[in-house]
Amino acid sequence: MPNQVEWTPDARELADLELLLSGAFHPLTGFLGAADVAEVTARGRLTDGTPWPAPVTLHLPFPVAPGDTVRLCDPEGAALAELTVTEQAETGEVAGPVKRLGTPEHGPFARLRRGPAEVRAELGDGPVLAVTSRGPLDDTVLEEIKATAVELEAATVLLLPLIFGERGPAVVRDALRAADRLRQEGAPFGVTVVAVPLAPREAPIDLELREHVAAAYGAAEHFAAPEPVEIPGPPHRRGLVLFFTGLSGSGKSTIARGVRDALLERGGRTVTYLDGDVVRRLLSKGLTFSKEDRDLNIRRIGFVAAEVARHGGLAICAPIAPYAATRAEVRAMVEEVGGVFLLVHVATPLEECERRDRKGLYAKARAGLIPAFTGISDPYEEPDDADLVIDTTDMPVEKAVAAVMNLLTSGGWIR
Ligand SMILES: Nc1ncnc2c1ncn2[C@@H]1O[C@H](COP(=O)(O)OS(=O)(=O)O)[C@@H](OP(=O)(O)O)[C@H]1O
Ligand SMILES: Nc1ncnc2c1ncn2[C@@H]1O[C@H](COP(=O)(O)OP(=O)(O)O)[C@@H](O)[C@H]1O
């Protein structure tokens, strides 16, 4: 009996899924299998010879078999599509056709994210100039667009703001403003704006994919607006997550509190301290110390910290966070919103933590009274990506705090 399971793909996969379903990735109708991925990567073609620039894949962290169906849901749990599995690679990537189940409503500008068939039917006759953009359409670019449209004798200029990630809404707003301007200036062509959730790829592939999407929307010609100029804010205004990891009793909370106090004394940045105990009492109340629950605990902390960073704040977290993959997830969450993630490994050895045994937990764990205790009967994966490593064995607290403050100052994260 084939199985049916549910899965929420990540943001990039959801964007690809929407384009597969809408027909914007024509001729693709599903996620690619290993043979197609190999051919696309090596030669820019599918195995049947059709030109296609980029692998479009879906990772599932659990095994499925050919014939199984996977119900793909958005982050809010609404069913978007059904994938019928044709194969799964050893690394987890699944291939197979997708069938629409619901209209995508997650993410901004759902109303403007219309598919090629609907848009083409509305455009009528005459050449279409499609303009894809990932940043503002300034005066110079608008003049270029107008000139190209006039030369093409375009009936329509189709502005396709490519929305993905944090910058998406601003890109759509820019396209809407550009459309208003063109209309007000009495341009000799119609202007339509359609938002397209196309996740960026490396430079040449991104451009080729944009060409394909423009063609799917019926464009006779495609104009790729120049890439936005990145002007990151000054480091002391960027969102930052200071994440301590280490064994129980290693000194995480003591150093984290010291750093928080030092930052508050200095002023200049708002600080959110996600105290481990408070997290376990409120945010993660009821969670155990199983691997699943520890991971969930860390993801929750990461989610809140990333929200703080999104708004330019500084978050300090100090959980054990024993698993490298979960710490990496938090790093990715923070970086995705434009924040900086700094990992401090409080690497005080187990012997010293156990000697301190502030809460008497190690003694209990040794006596078998606390199962799955980190370092005794549960794993701790040492980070190999720490920005700072501190062994507090023979170190006064002030010195440990100073080392972290030094890290923050040297990167310009605080002034
Ligand atoms: N089984 C087991 N393993 C490890 N730790 C345990 C366990 N049971 C309770 N405690 C107490 O919980 C604190 C660790 O919680 P965390 O939320 O930081 O852990 S984790 O990141 O979710 O692994 C930890 O506190 P700290 O000493 O502040 O690290 C312990 O006091
Ligand atoms: N340099 C140091 N940094 C942090 N803690 C230290 C240091 N030297 C000794 N300690 C002591 O080690 C213990 C660490 O406990 P705690 O900060 O609660 O660790 P954790 O949060 O990692 O479980 C405290 O009793 C603290 O006084």
Short mmCIF file of C-alpha atoms and ligand atoms in Angstrom, two decimals, residues 246-255 257 318 346 352 356 358-359 392-393 395-398 400, ligand 2:
data_model
loop_
_atom_site.label_atom_id
_atom_site.label_comp_id
_atom_site.label_asym_id
_atom_site.label_seq_id
_atom_site.Cartn_x
_atom_site.Cartn_y
_atom_site.Cartn_z
CA GLY A 246 28.33 24.29 26.09
CA LEU A 247 27.79 21.67 28.78
CA SER A 248 25.66 22.28 31.85
CA GLY A 249 27.79 24.18 34.36
CA SER A 250 30.30 25.30 31.74
CA GLY A 251 29.52 28.96 32.47
CA LYS A 252 27.09 29.93 29.68
CA SER A 253 24.53 31.72 31.82
CA THR A 254 27.13 33.41 34.01
CA ILE A 255 28.98 34.82 31.01
CA ARG A 257 24.45 37.62 32.10
CA ALA A 318 22.56 30.38 26.35
CA VAL A 346 31.97 27.69 26.37
CA GLU A 352 35.43 20.79 35.60
CA ARG A 356 31.46 22.47 40.05
CA ARG A 358 26.31 23.75 41.00
CA LYS A 359 22.88 22.17 40.94
CA THR A 392 36.52 28.84 32.01
CA THR A 393 38.45 26.28 34.09
CA MET A 395 39.48 31.95 34.32
CA PRO A 396 37.74 34.62 36.34
CA VAL A 397 34.24 35.46 35.14
CA GLU A 398 35.26 39.05 34.27
CA ALA A 400 35.40 35.51 30.09
N1 LIG B 2 35.16 32.17 33.98
C1 LIG B 2 33.96 31.75 34.35
N2 LIG B 2 32.89 32.00 33.56
C2 LIG B 2 31.69 31.54 33.91
N3 LIG B 2 31.41 30.84 34.99
C3 LIG B 2 32.43 30.54 35.84
C4 LIG B 2 33.75 30.98 35.55
N4 LIG B 2 34.54 30.53 36.52
C5 LIG B 2 33.76 29.87 37.37
N5 LIG B 2 32.49 29.86 37.00
C6 LIG B 2 31.35 29.25 37.72
O1 LIG B 2 30.85 28.17 36.97
C7 LIG B 2 29.45 28.05 37.19
C8 LIG B 2 28.77 28.11 35.81
O2 LIG B 2 27.39 27.94 35.94
P1 LIG B 2 26.38 28.48 34.88
O3 LIG B 2 26.79 29.83 34.40
O4 LIG B 2 25.01 28.32 35.42
O5 LIG B 2 26.66 27.45 33.67
P2 LIG B 2 25.68 26.97 32.52
O6 LIG B 2 24.74 28.09 32.24
O7 LIG B 2 26.61 26.68 31.38
O8 LIG B 2 25.02 25.75 33.03
C9 LIG B 2 29.03 29.19 38.08
O9 LIG B 2 28.94 28.72 39.38
C10 LIG B 2 30.18 30.18 37.92
O10 LIG B 2 30.35 30.98 39.06
#
